[in-house]
mmCIF file of C-alpha atoms and ligand atoms in Angstrom:
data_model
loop_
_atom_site.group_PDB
_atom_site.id
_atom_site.type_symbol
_atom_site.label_atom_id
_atom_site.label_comp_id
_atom_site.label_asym_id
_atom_site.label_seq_id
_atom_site.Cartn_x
_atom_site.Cartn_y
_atom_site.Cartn_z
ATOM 1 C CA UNK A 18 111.047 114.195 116.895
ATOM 2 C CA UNK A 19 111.016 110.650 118.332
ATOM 3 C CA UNK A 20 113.241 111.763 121.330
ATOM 4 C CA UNK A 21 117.350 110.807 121.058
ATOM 5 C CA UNK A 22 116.945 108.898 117.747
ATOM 6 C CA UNK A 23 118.373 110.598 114.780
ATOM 7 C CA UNK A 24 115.710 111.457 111.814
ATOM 8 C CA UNK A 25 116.307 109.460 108.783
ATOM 9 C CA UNK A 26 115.200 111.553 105.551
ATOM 10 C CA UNK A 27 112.808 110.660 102.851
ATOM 11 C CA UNK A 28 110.103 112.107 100.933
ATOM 12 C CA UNK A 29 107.723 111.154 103.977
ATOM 13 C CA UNK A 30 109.855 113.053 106.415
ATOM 14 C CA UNK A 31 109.253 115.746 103.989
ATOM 15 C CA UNK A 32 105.587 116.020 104.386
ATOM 16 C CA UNK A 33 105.064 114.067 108.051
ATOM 17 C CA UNK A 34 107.516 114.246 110.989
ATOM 18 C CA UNK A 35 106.766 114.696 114.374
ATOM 19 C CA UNK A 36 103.962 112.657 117.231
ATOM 20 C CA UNK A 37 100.705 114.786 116.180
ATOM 21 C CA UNK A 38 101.680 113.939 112.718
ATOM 22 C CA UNK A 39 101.736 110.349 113.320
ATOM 23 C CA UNK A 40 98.205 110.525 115.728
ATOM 24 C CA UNK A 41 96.638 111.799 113.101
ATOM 25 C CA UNK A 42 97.781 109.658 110.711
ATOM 26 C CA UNK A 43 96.327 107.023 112.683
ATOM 27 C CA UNK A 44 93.108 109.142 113.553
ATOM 28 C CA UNK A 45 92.262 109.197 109.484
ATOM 29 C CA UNK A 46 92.503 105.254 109.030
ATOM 30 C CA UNK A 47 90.374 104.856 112.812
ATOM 31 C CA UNK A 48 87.725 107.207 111.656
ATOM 32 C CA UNK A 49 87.261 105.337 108.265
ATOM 33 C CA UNK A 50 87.130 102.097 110.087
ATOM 34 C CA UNK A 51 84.518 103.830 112.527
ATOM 35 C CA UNK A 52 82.462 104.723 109.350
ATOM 36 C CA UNK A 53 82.980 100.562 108.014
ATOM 37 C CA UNK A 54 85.728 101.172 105.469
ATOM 38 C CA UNK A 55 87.510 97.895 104.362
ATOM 39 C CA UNK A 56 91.075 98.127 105.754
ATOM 40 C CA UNK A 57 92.471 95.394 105.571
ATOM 41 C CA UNK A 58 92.774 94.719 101.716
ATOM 42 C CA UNK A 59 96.512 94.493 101.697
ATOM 43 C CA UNK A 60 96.702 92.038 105.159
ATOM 44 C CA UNK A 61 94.360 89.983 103.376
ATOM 45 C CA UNK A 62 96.670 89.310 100.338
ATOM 46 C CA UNK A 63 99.357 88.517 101.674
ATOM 47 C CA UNK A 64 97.768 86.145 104.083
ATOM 48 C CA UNK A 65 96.375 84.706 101.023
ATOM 49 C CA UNK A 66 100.195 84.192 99.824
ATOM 50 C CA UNK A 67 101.002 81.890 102.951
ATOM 51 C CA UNK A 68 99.805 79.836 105.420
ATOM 52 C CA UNK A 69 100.236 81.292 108.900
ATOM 53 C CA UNK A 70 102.488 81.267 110.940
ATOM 54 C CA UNK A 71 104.782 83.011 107.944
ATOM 55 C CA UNK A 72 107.450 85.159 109.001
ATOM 56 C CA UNK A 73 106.721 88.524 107.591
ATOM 57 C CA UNK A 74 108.751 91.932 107.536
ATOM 58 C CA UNK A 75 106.127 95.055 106.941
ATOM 59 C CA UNK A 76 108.884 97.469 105.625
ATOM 60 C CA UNK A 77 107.146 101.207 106.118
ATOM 61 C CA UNK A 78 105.103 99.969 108.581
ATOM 62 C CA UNK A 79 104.002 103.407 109.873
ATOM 63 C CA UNK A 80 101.612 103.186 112.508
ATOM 64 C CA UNK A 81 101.382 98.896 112.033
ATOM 65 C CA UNK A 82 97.975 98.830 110.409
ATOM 66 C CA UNK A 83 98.643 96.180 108.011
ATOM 67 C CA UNK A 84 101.176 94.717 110.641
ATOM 68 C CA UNK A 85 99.256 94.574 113.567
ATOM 69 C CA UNK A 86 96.397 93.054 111.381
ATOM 70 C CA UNK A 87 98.846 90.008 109.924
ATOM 71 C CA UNK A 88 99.892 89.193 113.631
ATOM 72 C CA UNK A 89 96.006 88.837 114.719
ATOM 73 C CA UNK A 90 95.721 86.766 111.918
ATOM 74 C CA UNK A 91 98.542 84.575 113.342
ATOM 75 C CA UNK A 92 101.891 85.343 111.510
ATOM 76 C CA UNK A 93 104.921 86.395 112.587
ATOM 77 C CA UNK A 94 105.419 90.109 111.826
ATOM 78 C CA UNK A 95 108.399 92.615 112.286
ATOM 79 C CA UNK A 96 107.346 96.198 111.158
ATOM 80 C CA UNK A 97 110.124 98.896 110.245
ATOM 81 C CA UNK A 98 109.935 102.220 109.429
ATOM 82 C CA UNK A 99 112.328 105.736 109.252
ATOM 83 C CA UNK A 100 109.366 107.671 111.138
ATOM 84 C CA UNK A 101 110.041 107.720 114.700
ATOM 85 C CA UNK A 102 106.835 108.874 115.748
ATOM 86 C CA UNK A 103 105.056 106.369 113.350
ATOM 87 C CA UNK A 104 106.761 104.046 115.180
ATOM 88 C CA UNK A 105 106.068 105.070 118.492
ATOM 89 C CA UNK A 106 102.556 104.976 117.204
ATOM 90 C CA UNK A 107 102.559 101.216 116.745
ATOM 91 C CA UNK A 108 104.500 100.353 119.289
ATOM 92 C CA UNK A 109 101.436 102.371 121.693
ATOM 93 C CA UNK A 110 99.051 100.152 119.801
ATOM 94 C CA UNK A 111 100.300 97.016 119.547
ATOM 95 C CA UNK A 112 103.086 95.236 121.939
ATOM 96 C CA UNK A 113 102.747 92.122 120.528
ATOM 97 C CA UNK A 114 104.584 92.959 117.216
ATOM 98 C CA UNK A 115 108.177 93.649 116.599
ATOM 99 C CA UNK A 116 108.446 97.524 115.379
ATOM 100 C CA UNK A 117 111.905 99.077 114.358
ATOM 101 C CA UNK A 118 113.140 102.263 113.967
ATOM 102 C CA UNK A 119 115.690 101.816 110.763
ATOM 103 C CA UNK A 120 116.044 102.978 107.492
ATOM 104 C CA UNK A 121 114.958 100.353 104.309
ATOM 105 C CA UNK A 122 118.103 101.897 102.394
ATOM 106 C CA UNK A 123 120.532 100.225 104.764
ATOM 107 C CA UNK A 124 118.525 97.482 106.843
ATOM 108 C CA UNK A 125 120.247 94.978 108.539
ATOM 109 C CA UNK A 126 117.913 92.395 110.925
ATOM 110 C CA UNK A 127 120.607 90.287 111.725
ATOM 111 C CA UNK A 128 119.973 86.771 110.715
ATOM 112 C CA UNK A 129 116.154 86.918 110.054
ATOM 113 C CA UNK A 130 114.534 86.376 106.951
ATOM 114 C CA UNK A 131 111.265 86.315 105.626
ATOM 115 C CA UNK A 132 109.048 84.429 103.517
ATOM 116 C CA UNK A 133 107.442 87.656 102.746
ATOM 117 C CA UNK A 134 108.500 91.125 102.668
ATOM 118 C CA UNK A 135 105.879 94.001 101.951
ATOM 119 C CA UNK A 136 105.610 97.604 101.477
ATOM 120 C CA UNK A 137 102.265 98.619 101.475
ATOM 121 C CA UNK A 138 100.435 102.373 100.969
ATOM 122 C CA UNK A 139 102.878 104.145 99.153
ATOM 123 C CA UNK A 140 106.363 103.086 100.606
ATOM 124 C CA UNK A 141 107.648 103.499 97.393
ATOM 125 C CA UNK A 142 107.311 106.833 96.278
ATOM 126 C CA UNK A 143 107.814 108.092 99.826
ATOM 127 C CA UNK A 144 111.444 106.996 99.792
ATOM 128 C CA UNK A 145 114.327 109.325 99.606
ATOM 129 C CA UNK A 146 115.165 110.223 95.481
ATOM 130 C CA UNK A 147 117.582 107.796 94.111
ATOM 131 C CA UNK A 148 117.377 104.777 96.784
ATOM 132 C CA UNK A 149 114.726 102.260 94.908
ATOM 133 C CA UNK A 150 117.881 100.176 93.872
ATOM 134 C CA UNK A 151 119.261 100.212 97.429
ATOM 135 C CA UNK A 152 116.297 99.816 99.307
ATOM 136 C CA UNK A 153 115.206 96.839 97.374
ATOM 137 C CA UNK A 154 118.513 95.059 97.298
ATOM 138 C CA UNK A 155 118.147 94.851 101.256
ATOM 139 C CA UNK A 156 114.771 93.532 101.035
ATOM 140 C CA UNK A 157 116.004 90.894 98.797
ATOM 141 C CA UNK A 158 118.873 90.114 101.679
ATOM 142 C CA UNK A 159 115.896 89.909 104.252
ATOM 143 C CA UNK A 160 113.695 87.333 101.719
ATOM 144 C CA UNK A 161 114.068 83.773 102.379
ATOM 145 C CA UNK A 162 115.249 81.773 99.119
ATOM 146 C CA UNK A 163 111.680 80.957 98.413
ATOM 147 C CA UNK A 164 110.599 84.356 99.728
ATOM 148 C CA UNK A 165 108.054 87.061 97.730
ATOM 149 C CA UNK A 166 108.812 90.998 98.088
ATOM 150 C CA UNK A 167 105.048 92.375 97.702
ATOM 151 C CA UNK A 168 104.957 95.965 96.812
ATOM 152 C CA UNK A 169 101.771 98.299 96.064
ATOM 153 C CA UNK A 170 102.103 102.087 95.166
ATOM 154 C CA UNK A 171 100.320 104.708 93.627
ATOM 155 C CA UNK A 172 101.273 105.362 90.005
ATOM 156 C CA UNK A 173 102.216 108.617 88.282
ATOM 157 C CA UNK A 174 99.444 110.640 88.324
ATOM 158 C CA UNK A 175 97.378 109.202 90.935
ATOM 159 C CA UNK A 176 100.348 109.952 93.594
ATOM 160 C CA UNK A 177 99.597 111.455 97.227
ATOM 161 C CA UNK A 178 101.136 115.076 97.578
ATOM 162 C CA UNK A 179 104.535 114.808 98.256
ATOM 163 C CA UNK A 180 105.286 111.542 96.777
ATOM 164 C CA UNK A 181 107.338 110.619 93.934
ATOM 165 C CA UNK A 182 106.293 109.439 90.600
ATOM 166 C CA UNK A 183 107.412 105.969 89.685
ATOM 167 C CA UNK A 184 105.940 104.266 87.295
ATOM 168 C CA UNK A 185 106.074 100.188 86.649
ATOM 169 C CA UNK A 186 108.376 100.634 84.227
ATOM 170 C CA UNK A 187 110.765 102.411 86.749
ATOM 171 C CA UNK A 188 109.852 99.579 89.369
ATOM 172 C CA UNK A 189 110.631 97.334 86.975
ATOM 173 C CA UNK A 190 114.153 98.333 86.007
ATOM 174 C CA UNK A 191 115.444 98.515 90.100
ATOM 175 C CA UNK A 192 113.867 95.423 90.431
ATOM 176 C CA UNK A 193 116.213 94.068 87.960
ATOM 177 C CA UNK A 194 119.270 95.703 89.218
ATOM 178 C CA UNK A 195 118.412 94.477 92.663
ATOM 179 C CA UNK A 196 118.499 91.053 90.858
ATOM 180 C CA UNK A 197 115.224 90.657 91.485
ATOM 181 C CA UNK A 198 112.737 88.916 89.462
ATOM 182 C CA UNK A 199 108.837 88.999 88.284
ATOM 183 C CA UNK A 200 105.978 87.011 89.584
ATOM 184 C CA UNK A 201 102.825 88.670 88.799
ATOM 185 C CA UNK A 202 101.604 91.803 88.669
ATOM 186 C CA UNK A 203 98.224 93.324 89.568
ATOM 187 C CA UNK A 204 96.333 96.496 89.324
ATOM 188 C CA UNK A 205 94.751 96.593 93.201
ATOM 189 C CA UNK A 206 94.934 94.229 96.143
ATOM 190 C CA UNK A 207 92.102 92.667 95.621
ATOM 191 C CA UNK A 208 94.543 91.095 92.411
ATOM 192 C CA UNK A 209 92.325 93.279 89.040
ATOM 193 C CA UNK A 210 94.115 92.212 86.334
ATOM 194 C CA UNK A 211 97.217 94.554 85.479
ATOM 195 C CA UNK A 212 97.074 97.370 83.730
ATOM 196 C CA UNK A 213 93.522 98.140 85.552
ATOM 197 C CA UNK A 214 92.555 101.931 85.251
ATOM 198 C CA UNK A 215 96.561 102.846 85.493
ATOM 199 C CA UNK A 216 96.006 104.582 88.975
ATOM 200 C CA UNK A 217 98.012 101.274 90.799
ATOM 201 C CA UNK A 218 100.899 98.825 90.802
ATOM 202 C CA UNK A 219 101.030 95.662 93.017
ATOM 203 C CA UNK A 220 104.111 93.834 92.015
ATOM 204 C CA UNK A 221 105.015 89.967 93.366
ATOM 205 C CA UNK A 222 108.859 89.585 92.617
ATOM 206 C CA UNK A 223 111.213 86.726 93.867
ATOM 207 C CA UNK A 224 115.111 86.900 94.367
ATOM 208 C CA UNK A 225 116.579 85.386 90.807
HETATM 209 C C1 LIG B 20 102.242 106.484 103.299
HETATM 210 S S1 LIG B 20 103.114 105.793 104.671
HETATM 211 C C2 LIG B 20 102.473 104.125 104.656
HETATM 212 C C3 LIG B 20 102.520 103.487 106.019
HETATM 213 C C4 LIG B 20 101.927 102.066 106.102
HETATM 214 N N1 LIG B 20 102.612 101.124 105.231
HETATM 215 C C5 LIG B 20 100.451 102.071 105.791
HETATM 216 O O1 LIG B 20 100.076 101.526 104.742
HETATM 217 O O2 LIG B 20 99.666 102.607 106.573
HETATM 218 C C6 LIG B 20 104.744 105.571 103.986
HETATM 219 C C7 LIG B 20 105.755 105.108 105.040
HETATM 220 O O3 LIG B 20 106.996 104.755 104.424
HETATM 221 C C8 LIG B 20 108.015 105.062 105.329
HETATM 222 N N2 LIG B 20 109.316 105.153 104.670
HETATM 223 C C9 LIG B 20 109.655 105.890 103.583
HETATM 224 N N3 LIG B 20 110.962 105.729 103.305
HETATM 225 C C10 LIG B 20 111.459 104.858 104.224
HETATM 226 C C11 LIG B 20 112.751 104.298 104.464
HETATM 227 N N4 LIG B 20 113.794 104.599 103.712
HETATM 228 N N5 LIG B 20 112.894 103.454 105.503
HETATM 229 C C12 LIG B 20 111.828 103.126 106.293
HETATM 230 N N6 LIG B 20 110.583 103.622 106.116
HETATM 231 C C13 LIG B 20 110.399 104.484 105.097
HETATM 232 C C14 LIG B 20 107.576 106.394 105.909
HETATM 233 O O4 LIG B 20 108.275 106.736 107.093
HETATM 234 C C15 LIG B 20 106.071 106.193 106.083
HETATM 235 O O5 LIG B 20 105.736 105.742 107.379
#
């Protein structure tokens, strides 16, 4: 998949892979827009973090939903993602924001930061087994010193097929080791007060 470029392997590329993979990815969230679904929950947090223009890094970006949505609303976005196809995808959608092909676990934008980096829809329990700590010590490389890492996932339990279960408490403890610290945490992101129903984690942290 995604011609010459070399697959990077995660729990996603377990379960997705490939260009008809990534259309219909994209058909799902068009159809539920076509029948009025509310979208754009997670764009609208995070704009509600920071004024536009803020620099923000969408890391698993797949197809640029919440991406392409942030840069209509005036920020400056860079989406990245492991999927190839995913982000072919985006990049077919939307040529006004940045989209890279990279891995999380070993990201390197040279000399950018952000004063917000998010991972949105399950990034986290679609990363490869055992690279939480890794992945969010480079997001904490990419944050600006005032910066907030933003991450929502389903918890054990409520997880899509395929995905891994990690719960807060897990989050928690790589969060720490990535010498990162707690801001707030919610149960949706619409911000229900934490511990909600159980079935989700959004999690504001800042570098320490
Ligand atoms: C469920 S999709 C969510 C996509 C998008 N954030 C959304 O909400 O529509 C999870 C995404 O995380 C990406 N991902 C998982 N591990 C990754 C890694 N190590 N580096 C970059 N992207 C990764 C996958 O490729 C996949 O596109």
């Amino acid at each position: 998949m995604g011609g010459n470029l070399p697959e990077i392997r995660t729990r996603w590329s377990e379960v997705s892979g490939g260009i008809d993979a990534a259309n219909a990815y994209q058909r799902r969230f068009d159809e539920l827009a076509r029948r009025g679904a509310d979208l754009d929950g997670e764009a609208r947090f995070v704009h509600g973090l920071r004024e536009a223009p803020a620099r923000i890094l969408d890391a698993g970006c797949g197809t640029g939903r919440v991406a392409t949505t942030l840069t209509r609303l005036g920020h400056d976005v860079v989406g990245v993602d492991a999927d190839a196809a995913m982000i072919e995808v985006a990049r077919e959608r939307d040529e006004v924001t940045r989209f890279v092909h990279a891995d999380l676990s070993t990201l390197s934008l040279t000399a950018q930061t952000f004063d917000i980096v998010m991972m949105a829809g399950n990034v986290v329990p679609f990363l490869a087994d055992g690279t939480l700590v890794e992945v969010l010590r480079r997001m904490r490389a990419h944050l600006s010193a005032d910066g907030l890492l933003v991450c929502g996932w389903a918890l054990p339990g409520h997880q899509p097929e395929g995905a891994a279960a990690v719960s807060a408490q897990d989050a928690e403890r790589a969060a720490f080791a990535a010498d990162l610290s707690l801001v707030a945490r919610y149960a949706s992101w619409d911000a229900q007060p934490w511990p909600g129903d159980g079935s989700w984690a959004l999690t504001l942290h800042r570098p320490r």
